[in-house]
Amino acid sequence: MPNALVVAEPGEAASEAVVELDGVLREEGFEVRHAGPSELAMRPDSWPHPDLLLVSASLGLQRMALVSQCFLIDGRVPTIVAFPDGDLGALEECVRGGFDYVTRPFLATLLRSRVNSCWERWQLSTTVEEMAALASLREYERELSIAREIQAGFLPESMPVMDGWEIAAGFRPAKQVAGDFYDIFTIVNGRRLAFVVADVCDKGVGAALFMALIRTLLRHTAEHTGFVAAAGDDLAIAVNGSQNEAALSLPLLSLGAGPLIQAVVGTNRYMARNHLKQGYFATMFFGVLDPQSGDMLYINGGHNPPIVLRADGRQTLLPPTGPAVGILADSSYTLGHIHLAPGDALFAYTDGVVEARNRDHRLYGMPRLLELLGTPGPSAEGLLDSVDSAVRHFVGTAEQSDDITTLALRRTPI
């Protein structure tokens, strides 16, 4: 049975109109309730949502609006019909304010026609709003799709091919666009292989915009910087410690140190000085490999430690050598050095791997990853496939909570 709520000030002036309206509504099969505006305002939750709300015009336009707010649901208010209680001037004010109305005598056929008309207009308005919302959603999805295509253009179309090396990468965003990225390219006239795995804080469109900016800064700087000697005084601050001195003393290894340090230090300085207010920063692992010798310099800026998988089964973690990029403009970064012998592999990843959660909210975790990599696959591609399959199996039907990016380098056995 449909229900109607009649709102009017209690008293003689309104009683005749209210009684007449009550009778007609009951004849039309409505369950009728009555309330005063003060009573309704004090206990709005105690009244069921009406199918039809009839309000005395004598309350005035402002109080009618307040009554309508008592039944605001999902951003919509029910259709309100004003009725006169002797003051046609008050009814005129309500009509000018946009409210529907009925007038005396309250004949059943006229009331039914007015109610039906109000209901049809409400349905039409609802349909128009839903269509507008759907169109807006489709436009948003279209723009997200374009953003994803643009972001995909920032990722390498193919992996560089180098004798004696296997290279593979994986990228699985949690949303349409991601804050993770990887890049791999040659520098110093093709004599060094540079690669980056990075994770911009947060997810979604904002993180994706900063991902594009950081990736561009890193690559452009690395590709246009030469030897360490040409990099300037900043390198004396960034390169320190016995590990770096040993690394730079290796024959020709320093060819990649200048591009590596300038790219990280320069990007960090630019981000911290120009975009600190936006609150975005990135953790990253940036490596420069000499394919001939297998020696590699790297900077780990607050990133998850990549794992070196030795041919004999041993594992070595490469912990951070400096802070995340984009927090402090004067941060310094220490160079790390590692040698990859034939049969060795390097696995780099973002925290979406170890922080993947299943339906019980348990983390995949570092111990599972290390155990899995204890028996690495026969190739770089196989290594990534085994990690991806294990993480998917662990997560099961749970929603992917973070972007997942992986990269593997493997020196083929002799």
mmCIF file of C-alpha atoms in Angstrom:
data_model
loop_
_atom_site.group_PDB
_atom_site.id
_atom_site.type_symbol
_atom_site.label_atom_id
_atom_site.label_comp_id
_atom_site.label_asym_id
_atom_site.label_seq_id
_atom_site.Cartn_x
_atom_site.Cartn_y
_atom_site.Cartn_z
ATOM 1 C CA MET A 1 0.000 0.000 0.000
ATOM 2 C CA PRO A 2 1.443 3.419 -0.952
ATOM 3 C CA ASN A 3 1.935 5.833 1.908
ATOM 4 C CA ALA A 4 1.442 9.584 2.069
ATOM 5 C CA LEU A 5 2.739 12.018 4.665
ATOM 6 C CA VAL A 6 0.789 15.248 5.235
ATOM 7 C CA VAL A 7 2.783 18.034 6.898
ATOM 8 C CA ALA A 8 0.928 21.038 8.318
ATOM 9 C CA GLU A 9 0.874 23.239 11.389
ATOM 10 C CA PRO A 10 -1.617 21.855 13.893
ATOM 11 C CA GLY A 11 -4.626 24.121 14.491
ATOM 12 C CA GLU A 12 -8.010 25.213 13.201
ATOM 13 C CA ALA A 13 -6.791 27.089 10.134
ATOM 14 C CA ALA A 14 -5.329 23.995 8.552
ATOM 15 C CA SER A 15 -7.670 21.341 9.950
ATOM 16 C CA GLU A 16 -10.426 21.639 7.329
ATOM 17 C CA ALA A 17 -8.067 21.327 4.375
ATOM 18 C CA VAL A 18 -6.089 18.565 6.070
ATOM 19 C CA VAL A 19 -9.203 16.530 6.910
ATOM 20 C CA GLU A 20 -10.518 16.869 3.347
ATOM 21 C CA LEU A 21 -7.151 15.849 1.872
ATOM 22 C CA ASP A 22 -6.856 12.936 4.287
ATOM 23 C CA GLY A 23 -10.200 11.544 3.206
ATOM 24 C CA VAL A 24 -9.453 11.729 -0.504
ATOM 25 C CA LEU A 25 -6.042 10.068 -0.052
ATOM 26 C CA ARG A 26 -7.546 7.188 1.894
ATOM 27 C CA GLU A 27 -10.199 6.733 -0.811
ATOM 28 C CA GLU A 28 -7.340 6.396 -3.309
ATOM 29 C CA GLY A 29 -5.797 3.609 -1.252
ATOM 30 C CA PHE A 30 -3.031 5.550 0.526
ATOM 31 C CA GLU A 31 -1.904 4.878 4.045
ATOM 32 C CA VAL A 32 -1.874 8.397 5.514
ATOM 33 C CA ARG A 33 0.316 9.804 8.267
ATOM 34 C CA HIS A 34 0.382 13.333 9.662
ATOM 35 C CA ALA A 35 3.224 15.390 11.117
ATOM 36 C CA GLY A 36 3.922 18.939 12.167
ATOM 37 C CA PRO A 37 7.090 20.604 10.826
ATOM 38 C CA SER A 38 8.649 20.903 14.296
ATOM 39 C CA GLU A 39 7.920 17.261 15.083
ATOM 40 C CA LEU A 40 9.421 16.218 11.771
ATOM 41 C CA ALA A 41 12.568 18.304 12.305
ATOM 42 C CA MET A 42 13.197 16.867 15.778
ATOM 43 C CA ARG A 43 12.700 13.215 14.796
ATOM 44 C CA PRO A 44 13.322 12.880 11.026
ATOM 45 C CA ASP A 45 14.550 9.264 11.279
ATOM 46 C CA SER A 46 11.345 8.094 12.945
ATOM 47 C CA TRP A 47 9.268 8.715 9.806
ATOM 48 C CA PRO A 48 9.282 6.181 6.941
ATOM 49 C CA HIS A 49 10.159 7.564 3.542
ATOM 50 C CA PRO A 50 6.831 8.601 1.943
ATOM 51 C CA ASP A 51 5.711 7.746 -1.557
ATOM 52 C CA LEU A 52 3.905 11.093 -1.593
ATOM 53 C CA LEU A 53 4.731 14.145 0.553
ATOM 54 C CA LEU A 54 2.034 16.834 0.827
ATOM 55 C CA VAL A 55 2.981 20.062 2.628
ATOM 56 C CA SER A 56 0.832 22.989 3.653
ATOM 57 C CA ALA A 57 1.724 26.097 1.636
ATOM 58 C CA SER A 58 1.284 28.200 4.782
ATOM 59 C CA LEU A 59 4.653 26.891 6.027
ATOM 60 C CA GLY A 60 6.340 29.091 3.444
ATOM 61 C CA LEU A 61 8.921 28.356 0.814
ATOM 62 C CA GLN A 62 11.912 28.131 3.180
ATOM 63 C CA ARG A 63 10.269 25.708 5.601
ATOM 64 C CA MET A 64 9.032 23.548 2.722
ATOM 65 C CA ALA A 65 12.638 23.236 1.543
ATOM 66 C CA LEU A 66 13.686 22.216 5.076
ATOM 67 C CA VAL A 67 10.965 19.555 5.138
ATOM 68 C CA SER A 68 12.216 18.163 1.847
ATOM 69 C CA GLN A 69 15.736 17.856 3.266
ATOM 70 C CA CYS A 70 14.431 15.541 5.980
ATOM 71 C CA PHE A 71 13.863 12.930 3.270
ATOM 72 C CA LEU A 72 17.036 13.456 1.262
ATOM 73 C CA ILE A 73 18.235 10.039 0.025
ATOM 74 C CA ASP A 74 21.211 9.454 -2.304
ATOM 75 C CA GLY A 75 21.245 13.130 -3.248
ATOM 76 C CA ARG A 76 17.537 13.158 -4.181
ATOM 77 C CA VAL A 77 14.422 14.404 -2.411
ATOM 78 C CA PRO A 78 10.912 13.028 -2.948
ATOM 79 C CA THR A 79 8.403 14.944 -5.040
ATOM 80 C CA ILE A 80 6.645 17.441 -2.783
ATOM 81 C CA VAL A 81 3.131 18.614 -3.484
ATOM 82 C CA ALA A 82 1.974 21.838 -1.835
ATOM 83 C CA PHE A 83 -1.669 22.338 -0.860
ATOM 84 C CA PRO A 84 -3.473 25.543 0.224
ATOM 85 C CA ASP A 85 -4.995 26.034 3.622
ATOM 86 C CA GLY A 86 -6.731 29.299 2.773
ATOM 87 C CA ASP A 87 -3.737 31.497 1.837
ATOM 88 C CA LEU A 88 -3.468 31.465 -1.972
ATOM 89 C CA GLY A 89 -0.603 33.969 -1.821
ATOM 90 C CA ALA A 90 1.496 31.441 0.090
ATOM 91 C CA LEU A 91 0.624 28.765 -2.477
ATOM 92 C CA GLU A 92 1.671 31.084 -5.304
ATOM 93 C CA GLU A 93 5.054 31.620 -3.624
ATOM 94 C CA CYS A 94 5.597 27.854 -3.371
ATOM 95 C CA VAL A 95 4.641 27.314 -7.007
ATOM 96 C CA ARG A 96 7.104 30.005 -8.097
ATOM 97 C CA GLY A 97 9.707 28.194 -6.003
ATOM 98 C CA GLY A 98 9.288 25.125 -8.194
ATOM 99 C CA PHE A 99 6.962 22.949 -6.110
ATOM 100 C CA ASP A 100 4.034 21.022 -7.554
ATOM 101 C CA TYR A 101 0.607 21.763 -6.075
ATOM 102 C CA VAL A 102 -3.019 20.716 -5.717
ATOM 103 C CA THR A 103 -5.953 23.022 -4.907
ATOM 104 C CA ARG A 104 -9.305 22.648 -3.240
ATOM 105 C CA PRO A 105 -11.687 21.032 -3.700
ATOM 106 C CA PHE A 106 -9.517 17.919 -3.424
ATOM 107 C CA LEU A 107 -11.369 15.729 -5.917
ATOM 108 C CA ALA A 108 -10.103 12.177 -6.218
ATOM 109 C CA THR A 109 -9.721 12.259 -10.024
ATOM 110 C CA LEU A 110 -7.877 15.602 -9.974
ATOM 111 C CA LEU A 111 -5.627 14.493 -7.134
ATOM 112 C CA ARG A 112 -4.857 11.209 -8.912
ATOM 113 C CA SER A 113 -4.047 13.059 -12.133
ATOM 114 C CA ARG A 114 -1.779 15.526 -10.316
ATOM 115 C CA VAL A 115 0.024 12.775 -8.430
ATOM 116 C CA ASN A 116 0.523 10.764 -11.632
ATOM 117 C CA SER A 117 1.839 13.855 -13.386
ATOM 118 C CA CYS A 118 4.282 14.530 -10.545
ATOM 119 C CA TRP A 119 5.400 10.898 -10.578
ATOM 120 C CA GLU A 120 6.014 10.925 -14.352
ATOM 121 C CA ARG A 121 8.046 14.142 -14.117
ATOM 122 C CA TRP A 122 10.083 12.642 -11.275
ATOM 123 C CA GLN A 123 10.767 9.515 -13.355
ATOM 124 C CA LEU A 124 11.739 11.644 -16.348
ATOM 125 C CA SER A 125 14.067 13.750 -14.196
ATOM 126 C CA THR A 126 15.613 10.598 -12.710
ATOM 127 C CA THR A 127 16.128 9.094 -16.171
ATOM 128 C CA VAL A 128 17.790 12.280 -17.436
ATOM 129 C CA GLU A 129 20.090 12.357 -14.393
ATOM 130 C CA GLU A 130 21.020 8.696 -14.870
ATOM 131 C CA MET A 131 21.731 9.276 -18.566
ATOM 132 C CA ALA A 132 23.926 12.271 -17.733
ATOM 133 C CA ALA A 133 25.781 10.256 -15.096
ATOM 134 C CA LEU A 134 26.282 7.390 -17.558
ATOM 135 C CA ALA A 135 27.574 9.768 -20.225
ATOM 136 C CA SER A 136 29.956 11.317 -17.707
ATOM 137 C CA LEU A 137 31.163 7.867 -16.647
ATOM 138 C CA ARG A 138 31.767 6.832 -20.257
ATOM 139 C CA GLU A 139 33.697 10.040 -20.910
ATOM 140 C CA TYR A 140 35.808 9.407 -17.797
ATOM 141 C CA GLU A 141 36.474 5.823 -18.895
ATOM 142 C CA ARG A 142 37.416 7.044 -22.376
ATOM 143 C CA GLU A 143 39.877 9.541 -20.920
ATOM 144 C CA LEU A 144 41.335 6.857 -18.644
ATOM 145 C CA SER A 145 41.743 4.576 -21.648
ATOM 146 C CA ILE A 146 43.599 7.328 -23.498
ATOM 147 C CA ALA A 147 45.769 7.926 -20.423
ATOM 148 C CA ARG A 148 46.607 4.228 -20.276
ATOM 149 C CA GLU A 149 47.597 4.221 -23.950
ATOM 150 C CA ILE A 150 49.816 7.261 -23.391
ATOM 151 C CA GLN A 151 51.401 5.662 -20.336
ATOM 152 C CA ALA A 152 52.027 2.457 -22.266
ATOM 153 C CA GLY A 153 53.962 4.589 -24.752
ATOM 154 C CA PHE A 154 56.438 5.453 -21.994
ATOM 155 C CA LEU A 155 57.322 1.788 -21.532
ATOM 156 C CA PRO A 156 59.865 0.170 -23.874
ATOM 157 C CA GLU A 157 58.258 -1.399 -26.939
ATOM 158 C CA SER A 158 60.889 -4.148 -26.925
ATOM 159 C CA MET A 159 63.878 -5.270 -24.905
ATOM 160 C CA PRO A 160 67.413 -4.498 -26.128
ATOM 161 C CA VAL A 161 69.183 -7.527 -27.605
ATOM 162 C CA MET A 162 72.714 -8.149 -26.312
ATOM 163 C CA ASP A 163 74.926 -11.165 -26.867
ATOM 164 C CA GLY A 164 75.196 -13.267 -23.764
ATOM 165 C CA TRP A 165 72.249 -11.658 -21.957
ATOM 166 C CA GLU A 166 68.536 -12.322 -21.487
ATOM 167 C CA ILE A 167 66.257 -9.401 -20.538
ATOM 168 C CA ALA A 168 62.594 -9.551 -19.566
ATOM 169 C CA ALA A 169 60.093 -7.235 -17.868
ATOM 170 C CA GLY A 170 56.527 -7.426 -16.586
ATOM 171 C CA PHE A 171 54.019 -4.678 -15.835
ATOM 172 C CA ARG A 172 50.583 -5.208 -14.248
ATOM 173 C CA PRO A 173 48.820 -2.040 -12.991
ATOM 174 C CA ALA A 174 46.219 -2.238 -10.237
ATOM 175 C CA LYS A 175 44.105 0.437 -11.964
ATOM 176 C CA GLN A 176 43.761 1.811 -15.484
ATOM 177 C CA VAL A 177 46.943 3.813 -14.994
ATOM 178 C CA ALA A 178 49.839 3.196 -12.637
ATOM 179 C CA GLY A 179 52.619 4.838 -10.663
ATOM 180 C CA ASP A 180 55.033 1.961 -11.328
ATOM 181 C CA PHE A 181 57.303 1.982 -14.340
ATOM 182 C CA TYR A 182 60.373 0.359 -15.790
ATOM 183 C CA ASP A 183 62.741 1.486 -18.506
ATOM 184 C CA ILE A 184 65.714 -0.091 -20.226
ATOM 185 C CA PHE A 185 67.953 1.552 -22.820
ATOM 186 C CA THR A 186 71.574 1.900 -23.898
ATOM 187 C CA ILE A 187 73.862 4.823 -23.085
ATOM 188 C CA VAL A 188 77.470 5.866 -23.850
ATOM 189 C CA ASN A 189 77.125 5.010 -27.544
ATOM 190 C CA GLY A 190 75.665 1.602 -26.816
ATOM 191 C CA ARG A 191 78.503 0.523 -24.532
ATOM 192 C CA ARG A 192 76.375 0.410 -21.387
ATOM 193 C CA LEU A 193 72.898 -0.897 -20.626
ATOM 194 C CA ALA A 194 70.827 1.317 -18.289
ATOM 195 C CA PHE A 195 67.675 0.062 -16.620
ATOM 196 C CA VAL A 196 65.239 1.432 -14.044
ATOM 197 C CA VAL A 197 62.486 -0.078 -11.926
ATOM 198 C CA ALA A 198 60.577 2.578 -9.966
ATOM 199 C CA ASP A 199 57.469 3.093 -7.907
ATOM 200 C CA VAL A 200 55.849 6.520 -7.522
ATOM 201 C CA CYS A 201 53.949 6.773 -4.228
ATOM 202 C CA ASP A 202 50.190 6.299 -4.507
ATOM 203 C CA LYS A 203 48.257 4.950 -7.492
ATOM 204 C CA GLY A 204 45.972 6.299 -10.193
ATOM 205 C CA VAL A 205 46.108 9.344 -12.452
ATOM 206 C CA GLY A 206 48.219 11.602 -10.202
ATOM 207 C CA ALA A 207 50.899 8.948 -9.734
ATOM 208 C CA ALA A 208 50.839 8.208 -13.468
ATOM 209 C CA LEU A 209 51.521 11.878 -14.319
ATOM 210 C CA PHE A 210 54.535 11.945 -12.015
ATOM 211 C CA MET A 211 55.660 8.581 -13.364
ATOM 212 C CA ALA A 212 55.833 10.130 -16.850
ATOM 213 C CA LEU A 213 57.744 13.145 -15.533
ATOM 214 C CA ILE A 214 60.280 11.136 -13.513
ATOM 215 C CA ARG A 215 60.860 8.590 -16.260
ATOM 216 C CA THR A 216 61.485 11.377 -18.787
ATOM 217 C CA LEU A 217 63.912 13.220 -16.508
ATOM 218 C CA LEU A 218 65.886 10.068 -15.721
ATOM 219 C CA ARG A 219 66.196 8.889 -19.303
ATOM 220 C CA HIS A 220 66.939 12.276 -20.851
ATOM 221 C CA THR A 221 69.660 13.031 -18.288
ATOM 222 C CA ALA A 222 71.250 9.598 -18.546
ATOM 223 C CA GLU A 223 71.331 9.703 -22.339
ATOM 224 C CA HIS A 224 72.942 13.159 -22.414
ATOM 225 C CA THR A 225 75.596 12.792 -19.702
ATOM 226 C CA GLY A 226 79.095 11.539 -20.449
ATOM 227 C CA PHE A 227 82.053 10.525 -18.303
ATOM 228 C CA VAL A 228 82.324 11.019 -14.549
ATOM 229 C CA ALA A 229 84.954 13.711 -15.050
ATOM 230 C CA ALA A 230 82.470 15.795 -17.010
ATOM 231 C CA ALA A 231 79.668 15.550 -14.496
ATOM 232 C CA GLY A 232 80.772 18.378 -12.177
ATOM 233 C CA ASP A 233 81.468 18.928 -8.507
ATOM 234 C CA ASP A 234 78.186 17.385 -7.372
ATOM 235 C CA LEU A 235 79.609 13.921 -8.004
ATOM 236 C CA ALA A 236 82.198 14.392 -5.304
ATOM 237 C CA ILE A 237 79.287 14.750 -2.875
ATOM 238 C CA ALA A 238 77.237 11.910 -4.307
ATOM 239 C CA VAL A 239 80.061 9.383 -4.684
ATOM 240 C CA ASN A 240 81.663 8.451 -1.415
ATOM 241 C CA GLY A 241 82.896 5.420 0.494
ATOM 242 C CA SER A 242 85.390 2.674 -0.230
ATOM 243 C CA GLN A 243 82.821 0.672 -2.210
ATOM 244 C CA ASN A 244 82.512 3.491 -4.746
ATOM 245 C CA GLU A 245 86.269 3.964 -5.020
ATOM 246 C CA ALA A 246 86.662 0.288 -5.756
ATOM 247 C CA ALA A 247 83.849 0.407 -8.285
ATOM 248 C CA LEU A 248 85.249 3.409 -10.116
ATOM 249 C CA SER A 249 88.722 1.858 -10.271
ATOM 250 C CA LEU A 250 87.465 -0.997 -12.426
ATOM 251 C CA PRO A 251 88.556 -0.595 -16.070
ATOM 252 C CA LEU A 252 86.051 1.473 -18.053
ATOM 253 C CA LEU A 253 83.298 0.868 -15.499
ATOM 254 C CA SER A 254 83.215 4.582 -14.706
ATOM 255 C CA LEU A 255 81.809 5.196 -18.190
ATOM 256 C CA GLY A 256 78.354 4.587 -16.716
ATOM 257 C CA ALA A 257 78.821 6.341 -13.371
ATOM 258 C CA GLY A 258 78.299 9.875 -14.686
ATOM 259 C CA PRO A 259 74.967 9.214 -16.412
ATOM 260 C CA LEU A 260 73.774 7.157 -13.451
ATOM 261 C CA ILE A 261 74.554 9.720 -10.758
ATOM 262 C CA GLN A 262 73.529 12.769 -12.737
ATOM 263 C CA ALA A 263 70.205 11.176 -13.651
ATOM 264 C CA VAL A 264 69.300 10.305 -10.067
ATOM 265 C CA VAL A 265 70.749 13.414 -8.378
ATOM 266 C CA GLY A 266 69.334 15.769 -11.017
ATOM 267 C CA THR A 267 65.872 14.209 -10.949
ATOM 268 C CA ASN A 268 65.807 14.261 -7.150
ATOM 269 C CA ARG A 269 66.824 17.915 -7.041
ATOM 270 C CA TYR A 270 64.237 18.945 -9.637
ATOM 271 C CA MET A 271 61.378 17.022 -7.971
ATOM 272 C CA ALA A 272 62.169 18.248 -4.454
ATOM 273 C CA ARG A 273 62.503 21.880 -5.541
ATOM 274 C CA ASN A 274 59.529 22.059 -7.871
ATOM 275 C CA HIS A 275 56.968 19.465 -6.832
ATOM 276 C CA LEU A 276 57.340 18.965 -3.087
ATOM 277 C CA LYS A 277 53.899 20.494 -2.445
ATOM 278 C CA GLN A 278 52.227 17.805 -4.513
ATOM 279 C CA GLY A 279 53.589 15.204 -2.096
ATOM 280 C CA TYR A 280 54.777 12.715 -4.708
ATOM 281 C CA PHE A 281 58.105 10.900 -4.534
ATOM 282 C CA ALA A 282 59.509 7.725 -6.028
ATOM 283 C CA THR A 283 61.575 4.790 -4.894
ATOM 284 C CA MET A 284 63.771 3.392 -7.641
ATOM 285 C CA PHE A 285 66.533 1.014 -8.560
ATOM 286 C CA PHE A 286 68.727 2.359 -11.364
ATOM 287 C CA GLY A 287 71.466 0.114 -12.710
ATOM 288 C CA VAL A 288 74.116 0.559 -15.416
ATOM 289 C CA LEU A 289 75.590 -2.678 -16.780
ATOM 290 C CA ASP A 290 78.769 -3.299 -18.724
ATOM 291 C CA PRO A 291 77.616 -6.225 -20.899
ATOM 292 C CA GLN A 292 81.170 -7.230 -21.765
ATOM 293 C CA SER A 293 82.448 -7.713 -18.225
ATOM 294 C CA GLY A 294 79.215 -8.288 -16.298
ATOM 295 C CA ASP A 295 80.073 -5.469 -13.866
ATOM 296 C CA MET A 296 77.201 -3.267 -12.811
ATOM 297 C CA LEU A 297 76.952 0.040 -10.957
ATOM 298 C CA TYR A 298 73.678 0.905 -9.308
ATOM 299 C CA ILE A 299 71.813 3.321 -7.071
ATOM 300 C CA ASN A 300 68.981 2.055 -4.922
ATOM 301 C CA GLY A 301 66.886 5.066 -3.908
ATOM 302 C CA GLY A 302 64.791 3.680 -1.050
ATOM 303 C CA HIS A 303 63.531 0.800 -3.191
ATOM 304 C CA ASN A 304 62.832 -2.841 -2.396
ATOM 305 C CA PRO A 305 66.194 -4.640 -2.605
ATOM 306 C CA PRO A 306 66.671 -6.433 -5.925
ATOM 307 C CA ILE A 307 67.889 -10.018 -5.648
ATOM 308 C CA VAL A 308 71.028 -11.347 -7.313
ATOM 309 C CA LEU A 309 70.611 -15.063 -8.050
ATOM 310 C CA ARG A 310 73.942 -16.793 -8.372
ATOM 311 C CA ALA A 311 74.417 -19.765 -10.647
ATOM 312 C CA ASP A 312 75.298 -21.898 -7.612
ATOM 313 C CA GLY A 313 72.022 -21.039 -5.832
ATOM 314 C CA ARG A 314 73.272 -18.270 -3.530
ATOM 315 C CA GLN A 315 71.246 -15.084 -3.196
ATOM 316 C CA THR A 316 72.435 -11.518 -2.603
ATOM 317 C CA LEU A 317 70.181 -8.550 -1.779
ATOM 318 C CA LEU A 318 71.016 -5.033 -2.981
ATOM 319 C CA PRO A 319 69.713 -2.730 -0.213
ATOM 320 C CA PRO A 320 69.136 1.048 -0.550
ATOM 321 C CA THR A 321 72.170 3.271 -1.168
ATOM 322 C CA GLY A 322 70.198 6.483 -0.699
ATOM 323 C CA PRO A 323 66.699 7.855 0.043
ATOM 324 C CA ALA A 324 63.652 7.955 -2.195
ATOM 325 C CA VAL A 325 63.789 10.501 -5.009
ATOM 326 C CA GLY A 326 61.925 13.787 -4.616
ATOM 327 C CA ILE A 327 61.928 14.305 -0.846
ATOM 328 C CA LEU A 328 65.078 16.316 -0.033
ATOM 329 C CA ALA A 329 66.873 18.370 -2.676
ATOM 330 C CA ASP A 330 70.327 17.883 -1.106
ATOM 331 C CA SER A 331 70.112 14.085 -0.711
ATOM 332 C CA SER A 332 73.271 12.169 -1.617
ATOM 333 C CA TYR A 333 73.401 8.755 -3.238
ATOM 334 C CA THR A 334 76.107 6.154 -2.912
ATOM 335 C CA LEU A 335 77.085 3.967 -5.839
ATOM 336 C CA GLY A 336 76.865 0.225 -5.384
ATOM 337 C CA HIS A 337 78.719 -2.369 -7.452
ATOM 338 C CA ILE A 338 77.943 -5.990 -8.287
ATOM 339 C CA HIS A 339 79.428 -8.490 -10.733
ATOM 340 C CA LEU A 340 77.192 -10.882 -12.673
ATOM 341 C CA ALA A 341 79.034 -14.016 -13.760
ATOM 342 C CA PRO A 342 77.765 -16.448 -16.419
ATOM 343 C CA GLY A 343 74.596 -18.115 -15.108
ATOM 344 C CA ASP A 344 73.860 -15.299 -12.639
ATOM 345 C CA ALA A 345 70.614 -13.304 -12.756
ATOM 346 C CA LEU A 346 69.243 -10.099 -11.279
ATOM 347 C CA PHE A 347 65.569 -9.797 -10.282
ATOM 348 C CA ALA A 348 64.177 -6.293 -9.582
ATOM 349 C CA TYR A 349 60.584 -5.622 -8.552
ATOM 350 C CA THR A 350 58.202 -3.130 -6.948
ATOM 351 C CA ASP A 351 56.465 -3.594 -3.602
ATOM 352 C CA GLY A 352 53.308 -4.821 -5.316
ATOM 353 C CA VAL A 353 54.971 -8.251 -5.377
ATOM 354 C CA VAL A 354 55.845 -8.718 -1.706
ATOM 355 C CA GLU A 355 52.836 -6.705 -0.472
ATOM 356 C CA ALA A 356 50.262 -8.614 -2.533
ATOM 357 C CA ARG A 357 47.382 -9.660 -0.251
ATOM 358 C CA ASN A 358 45.030 -12.605 -0.344
ATOM 359 C CA ARG A 359 41.409 -12.678 0.854
ATOM 360 C CA ASP A 360 42.627 -13.191 4.431
ATOM 361 C CA HIS A 361 44.672 -9.941 4.121
ATOM 362 C CA ARG A 362 47.928 -11.863 4.479
ATOM 363 C CA LEU A 363 51.003 -10.541 2.625
ATOM 364 C CA TYR A 364 52.875 -12.587 0.064
ATOM 365 C CA GLY A 365 56.050 -11.397 1.763
ATOM 366 C CA MET A 366 59.784 -11.538 1.172
ATOM 367 C CA PRO A 367 60.337 -15.054 2.602
ATOM 368 C CA ARG A 368 58.008 -16.597 -0.003
ATOM 369 C CA LEU A 369 59.729 -14.675 -2.789
ATOM 370 C CA LEU A 370 63.208 -15.771 -1.715
ATOM 371 C CA GLU A 371 62.073 -19.370 -1.392
ATOM 372 C CA LEU A 372 60.528 -19.269 -4.849
ATOM 373 C CA LEU A 373 63.698 -17.799 -6.372
ATOM 374 C CA GLY A 374 65.790 -20.512 -4.716
ATOM 375 C CA THR A 375 65.062 -22.558 -7.817
ATOM 376 C CA PRO A 376 65.129 -19.909 -10.573
ATOM 377 C CA GLY A 377 63.672 -20.580 -13.995
ATOM 378 C CA PRO A 378 65.806 -21.520 -16.985
ATOM 379 C CA SER A 379 65.521 -18.025 -18.488
ATOM 380 C CA ALA A 380 64.774 -14.401 -17.576
ATOM 381 C CA GLU A 381 61.280 -14.769 -19.010
ATOM 382 C CA GLY A 382 60.770 -18.001 -17.104
ATOM 383 C CA LEU A 383 61.870 -16.324 -13.885
ATOM 384 C CA LEU A 384 59.241 -13.593 -14.258
ATOM 385 C CA ASP A 385 56.553 -16.119 -15.210
ATOM 386 C CA SER A 386 57.222 -18.157 -12.082
ATOM 387 C CA VAL A 387 56.940 -15.068 -9.843
ATOM 388 C CA ASP A 388 53.779 -13.839 -11.548
ATOM 389 C CA SER A 389 52.117 -17.261 -11.332
ATOM 390 C CA ALA A 390 53.032 -17.627 -7.650
ATOM 391 C CA VAL A 391 51.682 -14.186 -6.743
ATOM 392 C CA ARG A 392 48.445 -14.722 -8.682
ATOM 393 C CA HIS A 393 47.940 -18.095 -7.013
ATOM 394 C CA PHE A 394 48.544 -16.573 -3.569
ATOM 395 C CA VAL A 395 46.179 -13.627 -4.124
ATOM 396 C CA GLY A 396 43.462 -15.864 -5.567
ATOM 397 C CA THR A 397 40.145 -14.065 -5.942
ATOM 398 C CA ALA A 398 41.211 -11.018 -3.908
ATOM 399 C CA GLU A 399 41.474 -7.678 -5.712
ATOM 400 C CA GLN A 400 44.957 -6.595 -6.802
ATOM 401 C CA SER A 401 45.911 -3.961 -4.244
ATOM 402 C CA ASP A 402 48.968 -2.387 -5.881
ATOM 403 C CA ASP A 403 50.814 -2.061 -9.180
ATOM 404 C CA ILE A 404 53.222 -4.920 -9.921
ATOM 405 C CA THR A 405 56.368 -4.385 -11.978
ATOM 406 C CA THR A 406 59.209 -6.875 -12.432
ATOM 407 C CA LEU A 407 62.439 -6.946 -14.410
ATOM 408 C CA ALA A 408 65.040 -9.685 -14.843
ATOM 409 C CA LEU A 409 68.557 -9.726 -16.331
ATOM 410 C CA ARG A 410 70.294 -13.061 -16.805
ATOM 411 C CA ARG A 411 73.784 -13.716 -18.074
ATOM 412 C CA THR A 412 73.659 -16.853 -20.117
ATOM 413 C CA PRO A 413 75.968 -19.685 -19.010
ATOM 414 C CA ILE A 414 79.093 -20.315 -21.026
#
